[in-house]
JSON list of C-alpha atoms in Angstrom, two decimals:
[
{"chain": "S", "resi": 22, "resn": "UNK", "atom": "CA", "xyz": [14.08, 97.12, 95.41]},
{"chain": "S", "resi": 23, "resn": "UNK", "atom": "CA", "xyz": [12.14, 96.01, 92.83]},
{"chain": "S", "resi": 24, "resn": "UNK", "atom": "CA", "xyz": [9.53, 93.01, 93.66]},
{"chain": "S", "resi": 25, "resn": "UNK", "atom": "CA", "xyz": [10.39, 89.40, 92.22]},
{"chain": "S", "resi": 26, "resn": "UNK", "atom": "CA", "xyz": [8.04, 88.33, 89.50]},
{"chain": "S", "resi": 27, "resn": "UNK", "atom": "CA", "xyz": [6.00, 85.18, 90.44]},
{"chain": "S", "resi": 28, "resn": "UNK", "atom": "CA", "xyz": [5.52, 82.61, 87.52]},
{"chain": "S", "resi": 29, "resn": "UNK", "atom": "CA", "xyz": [2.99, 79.59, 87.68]},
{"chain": "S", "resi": 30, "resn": "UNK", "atom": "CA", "xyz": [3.97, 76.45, 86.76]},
{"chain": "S", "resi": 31, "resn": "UNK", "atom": "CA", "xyz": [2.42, 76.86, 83.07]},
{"chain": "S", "resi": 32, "resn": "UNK", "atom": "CA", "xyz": [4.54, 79.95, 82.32]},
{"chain": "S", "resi": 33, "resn": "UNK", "atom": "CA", "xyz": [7.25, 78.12, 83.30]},
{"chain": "S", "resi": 34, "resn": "UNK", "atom": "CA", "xyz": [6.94, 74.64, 81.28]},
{"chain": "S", "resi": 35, "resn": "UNK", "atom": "CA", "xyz": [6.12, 76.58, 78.32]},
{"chain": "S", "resi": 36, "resn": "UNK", "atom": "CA", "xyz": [10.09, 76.62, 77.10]},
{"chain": "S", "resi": 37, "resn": "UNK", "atom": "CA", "xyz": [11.65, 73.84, 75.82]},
{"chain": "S", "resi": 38, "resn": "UNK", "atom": "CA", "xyz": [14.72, 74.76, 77.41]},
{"chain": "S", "resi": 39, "resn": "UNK", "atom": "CA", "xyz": [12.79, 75.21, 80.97]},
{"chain": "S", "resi": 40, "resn": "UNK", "atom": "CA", "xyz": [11.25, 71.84, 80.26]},
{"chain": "S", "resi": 41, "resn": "UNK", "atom": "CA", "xyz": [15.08, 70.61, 79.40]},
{"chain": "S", "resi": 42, "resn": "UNK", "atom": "CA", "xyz": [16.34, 71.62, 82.61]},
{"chain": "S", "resi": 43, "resn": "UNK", "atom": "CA", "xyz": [13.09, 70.44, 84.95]},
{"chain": "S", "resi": 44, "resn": "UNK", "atom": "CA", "xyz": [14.24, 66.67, 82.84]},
{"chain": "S", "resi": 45, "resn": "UNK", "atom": "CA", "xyz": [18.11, 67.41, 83.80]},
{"chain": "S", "resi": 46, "resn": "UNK", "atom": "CA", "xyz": [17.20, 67.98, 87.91]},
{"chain": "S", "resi": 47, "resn": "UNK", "atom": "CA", "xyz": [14.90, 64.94, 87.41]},
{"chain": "S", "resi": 48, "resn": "UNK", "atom": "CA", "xyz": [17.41, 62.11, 88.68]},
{"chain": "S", "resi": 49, "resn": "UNK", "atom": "CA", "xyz": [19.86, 64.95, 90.56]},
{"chain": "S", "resi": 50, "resn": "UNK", "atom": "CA", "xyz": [21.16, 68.35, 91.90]},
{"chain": "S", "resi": 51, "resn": "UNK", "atom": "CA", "xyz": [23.19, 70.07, 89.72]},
{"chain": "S", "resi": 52, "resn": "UNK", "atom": "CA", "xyz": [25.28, 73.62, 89.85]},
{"chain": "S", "resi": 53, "resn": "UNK", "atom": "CA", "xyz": [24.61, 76.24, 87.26]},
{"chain": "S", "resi": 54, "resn": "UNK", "atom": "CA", "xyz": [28.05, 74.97, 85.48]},
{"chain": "S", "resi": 55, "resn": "UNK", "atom": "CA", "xyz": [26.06, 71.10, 84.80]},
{"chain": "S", "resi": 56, "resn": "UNK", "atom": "CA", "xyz": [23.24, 72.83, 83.70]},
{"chain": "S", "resi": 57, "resn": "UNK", "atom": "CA", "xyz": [24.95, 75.16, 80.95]},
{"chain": "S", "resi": 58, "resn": "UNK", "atom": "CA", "xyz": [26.32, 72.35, 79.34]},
{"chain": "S", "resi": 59, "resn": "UNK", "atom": "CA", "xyz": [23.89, 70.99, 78.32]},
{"chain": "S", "resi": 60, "resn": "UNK", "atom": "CA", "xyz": [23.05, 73.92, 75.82]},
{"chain": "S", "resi": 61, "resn": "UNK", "atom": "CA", "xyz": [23.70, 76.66, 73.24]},
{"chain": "S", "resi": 62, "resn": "UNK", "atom": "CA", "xyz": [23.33, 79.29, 75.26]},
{"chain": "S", "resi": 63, "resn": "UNK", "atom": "CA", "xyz": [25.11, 81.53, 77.91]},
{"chain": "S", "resi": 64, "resn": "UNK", "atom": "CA", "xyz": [25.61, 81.11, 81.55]},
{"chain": "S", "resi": 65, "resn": "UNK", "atom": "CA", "xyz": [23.38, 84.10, 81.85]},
{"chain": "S", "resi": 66, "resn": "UNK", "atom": "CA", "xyz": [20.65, 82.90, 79.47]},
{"chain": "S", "resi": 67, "resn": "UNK", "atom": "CA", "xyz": [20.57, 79.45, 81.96]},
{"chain": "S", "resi": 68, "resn": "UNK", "atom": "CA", "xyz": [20.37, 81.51, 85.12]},
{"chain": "S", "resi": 69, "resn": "UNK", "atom": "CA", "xyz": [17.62, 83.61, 83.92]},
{"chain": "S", "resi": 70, "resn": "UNK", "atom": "CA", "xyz": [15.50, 80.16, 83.06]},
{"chain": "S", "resi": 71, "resn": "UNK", "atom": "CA", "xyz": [16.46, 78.84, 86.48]},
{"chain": "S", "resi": 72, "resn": "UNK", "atom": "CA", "xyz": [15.08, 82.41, 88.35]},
{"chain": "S", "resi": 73, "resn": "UNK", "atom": "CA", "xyz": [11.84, 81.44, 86.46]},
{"chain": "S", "resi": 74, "resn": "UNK", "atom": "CA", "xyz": [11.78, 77.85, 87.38]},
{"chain": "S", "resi": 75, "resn": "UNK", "atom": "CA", "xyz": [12.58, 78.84, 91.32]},
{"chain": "S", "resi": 76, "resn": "UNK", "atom": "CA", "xyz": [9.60, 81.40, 91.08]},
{"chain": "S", "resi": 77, "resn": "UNK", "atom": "CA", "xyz": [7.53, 79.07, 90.10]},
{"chain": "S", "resi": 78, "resn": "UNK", "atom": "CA", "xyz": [8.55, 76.57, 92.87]},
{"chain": "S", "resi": 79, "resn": "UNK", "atom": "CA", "xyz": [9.62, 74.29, 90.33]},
{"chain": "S", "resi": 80, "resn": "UNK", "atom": "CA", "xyz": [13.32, 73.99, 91.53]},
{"chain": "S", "resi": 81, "resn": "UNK", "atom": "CA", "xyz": [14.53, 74.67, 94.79]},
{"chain": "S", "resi": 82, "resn": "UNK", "atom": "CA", "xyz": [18.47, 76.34, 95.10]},
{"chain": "S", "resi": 83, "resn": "UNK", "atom": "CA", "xyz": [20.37, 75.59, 97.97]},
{"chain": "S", "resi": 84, "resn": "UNK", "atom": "CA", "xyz": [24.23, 76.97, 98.39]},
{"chain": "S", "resi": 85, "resn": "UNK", "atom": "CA", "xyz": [27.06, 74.66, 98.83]},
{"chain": "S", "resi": 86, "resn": "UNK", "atom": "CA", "xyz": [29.93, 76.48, 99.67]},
{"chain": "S", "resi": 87, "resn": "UNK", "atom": "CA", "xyz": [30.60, 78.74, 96.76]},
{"chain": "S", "resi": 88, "resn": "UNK", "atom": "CA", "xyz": [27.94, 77.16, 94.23]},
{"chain": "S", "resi": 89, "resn": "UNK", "atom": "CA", "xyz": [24.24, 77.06, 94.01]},
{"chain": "S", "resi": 90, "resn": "UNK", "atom": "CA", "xyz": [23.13, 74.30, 93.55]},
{"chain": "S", "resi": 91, "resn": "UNK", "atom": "CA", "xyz": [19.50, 73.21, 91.85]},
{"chain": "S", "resi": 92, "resn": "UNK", "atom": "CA", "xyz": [17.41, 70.63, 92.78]},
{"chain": "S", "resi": 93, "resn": "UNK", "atom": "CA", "xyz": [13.92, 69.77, 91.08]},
{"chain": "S", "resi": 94, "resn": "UNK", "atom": "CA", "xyz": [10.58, 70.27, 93.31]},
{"chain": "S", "resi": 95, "resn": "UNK", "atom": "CA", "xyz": [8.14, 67.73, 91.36]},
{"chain": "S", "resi": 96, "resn": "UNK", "atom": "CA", "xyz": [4.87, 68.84, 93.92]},
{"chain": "S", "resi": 97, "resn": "UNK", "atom": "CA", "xyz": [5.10, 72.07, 92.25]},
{"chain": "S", "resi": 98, "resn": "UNK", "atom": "CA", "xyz": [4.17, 69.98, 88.87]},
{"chain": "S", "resi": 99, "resn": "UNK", "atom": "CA", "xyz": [0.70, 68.99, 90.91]},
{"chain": "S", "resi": 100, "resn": "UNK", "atom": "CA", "xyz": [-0.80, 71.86, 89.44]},
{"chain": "S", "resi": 101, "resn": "UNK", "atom": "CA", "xyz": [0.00, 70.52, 86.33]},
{"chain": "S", "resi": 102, "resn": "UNK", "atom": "CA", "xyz": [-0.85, 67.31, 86.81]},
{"chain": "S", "resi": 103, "resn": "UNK", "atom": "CA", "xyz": [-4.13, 67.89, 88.39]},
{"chain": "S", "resi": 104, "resn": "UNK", "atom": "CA", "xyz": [-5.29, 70.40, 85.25]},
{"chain": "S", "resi": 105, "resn": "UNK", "atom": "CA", "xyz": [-4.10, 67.60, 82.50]},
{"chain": "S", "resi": 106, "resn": "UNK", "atom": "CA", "xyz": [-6.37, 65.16, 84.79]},
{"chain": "S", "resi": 107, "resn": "UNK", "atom": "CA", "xyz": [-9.89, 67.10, 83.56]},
{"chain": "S", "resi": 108, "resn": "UNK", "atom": "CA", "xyz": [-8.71, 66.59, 79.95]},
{"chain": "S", "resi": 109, "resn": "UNK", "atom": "CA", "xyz": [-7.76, 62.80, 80.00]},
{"chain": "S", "resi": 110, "resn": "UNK", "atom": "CA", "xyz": [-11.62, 62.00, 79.71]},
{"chain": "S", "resi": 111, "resn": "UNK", "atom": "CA", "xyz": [-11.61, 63.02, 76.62]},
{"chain": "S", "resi": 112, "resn": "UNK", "atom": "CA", "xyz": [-8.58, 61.11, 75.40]},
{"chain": "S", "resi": 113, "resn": "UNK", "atom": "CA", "xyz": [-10.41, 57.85, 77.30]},
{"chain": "S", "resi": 114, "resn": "UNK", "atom": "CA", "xyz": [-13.60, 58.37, 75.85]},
{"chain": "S", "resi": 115, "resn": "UNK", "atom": "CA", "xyz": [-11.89, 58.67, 71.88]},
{"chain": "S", "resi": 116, "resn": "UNK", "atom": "CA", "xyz": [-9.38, 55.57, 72.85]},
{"chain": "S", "resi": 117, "resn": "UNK", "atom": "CA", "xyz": [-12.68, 53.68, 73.94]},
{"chain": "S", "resi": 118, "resn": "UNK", "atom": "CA", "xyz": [-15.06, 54.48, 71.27]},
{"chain": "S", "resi": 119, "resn": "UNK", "atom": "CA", "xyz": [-11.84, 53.47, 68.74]},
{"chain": "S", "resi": 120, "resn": "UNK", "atom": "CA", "xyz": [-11.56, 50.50, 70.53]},
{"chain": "S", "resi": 121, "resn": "UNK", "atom": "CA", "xyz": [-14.92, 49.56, 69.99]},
{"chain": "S", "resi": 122, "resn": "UNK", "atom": "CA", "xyz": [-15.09, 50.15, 66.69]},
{"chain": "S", "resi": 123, "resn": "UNK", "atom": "CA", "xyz": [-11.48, 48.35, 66.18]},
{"chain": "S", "resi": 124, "resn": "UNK", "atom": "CA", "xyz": [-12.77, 45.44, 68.16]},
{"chain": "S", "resi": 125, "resn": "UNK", "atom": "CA", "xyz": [-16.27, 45.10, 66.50]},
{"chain": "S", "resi": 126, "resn": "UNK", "atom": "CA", "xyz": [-15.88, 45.60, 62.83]},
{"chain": "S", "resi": 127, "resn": "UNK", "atom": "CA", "xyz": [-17.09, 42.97, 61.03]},
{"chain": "S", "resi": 128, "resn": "UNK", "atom": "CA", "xyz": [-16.69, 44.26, 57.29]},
{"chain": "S", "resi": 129, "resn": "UNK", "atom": "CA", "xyz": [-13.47, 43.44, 56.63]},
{"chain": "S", "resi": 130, "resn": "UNK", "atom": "CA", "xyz": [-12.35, 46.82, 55.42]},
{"chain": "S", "resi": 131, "resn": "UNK", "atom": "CA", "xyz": [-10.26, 49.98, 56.50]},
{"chain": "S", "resi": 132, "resn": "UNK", "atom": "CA", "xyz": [-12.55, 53.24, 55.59]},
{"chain": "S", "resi": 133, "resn": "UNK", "atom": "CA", "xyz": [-11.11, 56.58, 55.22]},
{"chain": "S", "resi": 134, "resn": "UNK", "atom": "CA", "xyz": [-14.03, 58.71, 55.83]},
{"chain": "S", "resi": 135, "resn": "UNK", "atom": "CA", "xyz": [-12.26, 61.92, 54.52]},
{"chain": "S", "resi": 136, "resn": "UNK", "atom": "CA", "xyz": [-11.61, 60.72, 50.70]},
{"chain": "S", "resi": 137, "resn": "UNK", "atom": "CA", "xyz": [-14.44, 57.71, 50.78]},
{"chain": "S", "resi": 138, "resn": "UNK", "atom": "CA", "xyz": [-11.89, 55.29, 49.82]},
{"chain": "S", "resi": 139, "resn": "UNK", "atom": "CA", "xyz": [-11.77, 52.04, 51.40]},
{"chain": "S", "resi": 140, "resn": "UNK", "atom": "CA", "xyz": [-8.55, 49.85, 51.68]},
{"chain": "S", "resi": 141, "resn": "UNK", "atom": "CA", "xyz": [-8.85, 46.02, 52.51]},
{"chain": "S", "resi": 142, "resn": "UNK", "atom": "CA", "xyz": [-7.35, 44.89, 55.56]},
{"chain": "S", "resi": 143, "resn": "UNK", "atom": "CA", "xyz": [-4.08, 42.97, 54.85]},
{"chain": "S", "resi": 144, "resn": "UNK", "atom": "CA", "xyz": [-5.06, 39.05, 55.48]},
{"chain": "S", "resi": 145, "resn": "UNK", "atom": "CA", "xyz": [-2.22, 36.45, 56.41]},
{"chain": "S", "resi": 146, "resn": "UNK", "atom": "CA", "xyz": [-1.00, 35.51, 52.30]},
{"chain": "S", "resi": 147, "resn": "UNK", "atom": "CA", "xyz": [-0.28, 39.34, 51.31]},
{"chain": "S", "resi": 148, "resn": "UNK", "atom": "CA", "xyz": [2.46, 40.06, 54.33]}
]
């Protein structure tokens, strides 16, 4: 018997359909058949997303009489979460350092450093 491939949560988010599916389960369990519907591709295609999404612990499946049914496991997404966390200081430091500059110009004037051109800012009589 052939061993079952383990995916991380990064393999896993990396399709857009994966990523489709993880938003479908969001608000509720659904059965293969809900989940196909809601694309262009076979039954097959959908199951074979969903086998990487359960071995990466991002979905949990859980029979109901003849169905499975899938049902979205959002501590998986800690991983995630807690990797995107190192990178939001530099977003923070870029948003503060524009605000600053935003908040403290005192020229008057829009520069575009790339073409040195300079725009004036629009003033209440020109909009």
């Amino acid at each position: 018997m052939p061993a079952v491939q383990k995916y991380d949560v990064f393999q896993a988010i990396a399709d857009p359909s994966r990523r489709k599916i993880l938003q479908l389960l969001a608000n509720q369990e659904l059965p293969i058949t809900g989940i196909s519907q809601h694309f262009p591709m076979s039954r097959t295609a959908v199951s074979k997303h969903l086998r990487i999404l359960s071995a990466s612990n991002l979905v949990s499946v859980e029979k109901v009489g003849r169905e499975k049914r899938y049902k979205l496991q959002p501590d998986a997404l800690l991983e995630l979460k807690h990797w995107l966390s190192f990178y939001e200081q530099f977003w923070d430091n870029k948003l503060s350092m524009l605000k600053h500059l935003v908040e403290n110009d005192e020229t008057g004037e829009l520069k575009i450093v790339e073409n040195n051109e300079s725009f004036d800012k629009p003033n209440k009589e020109t909009i």
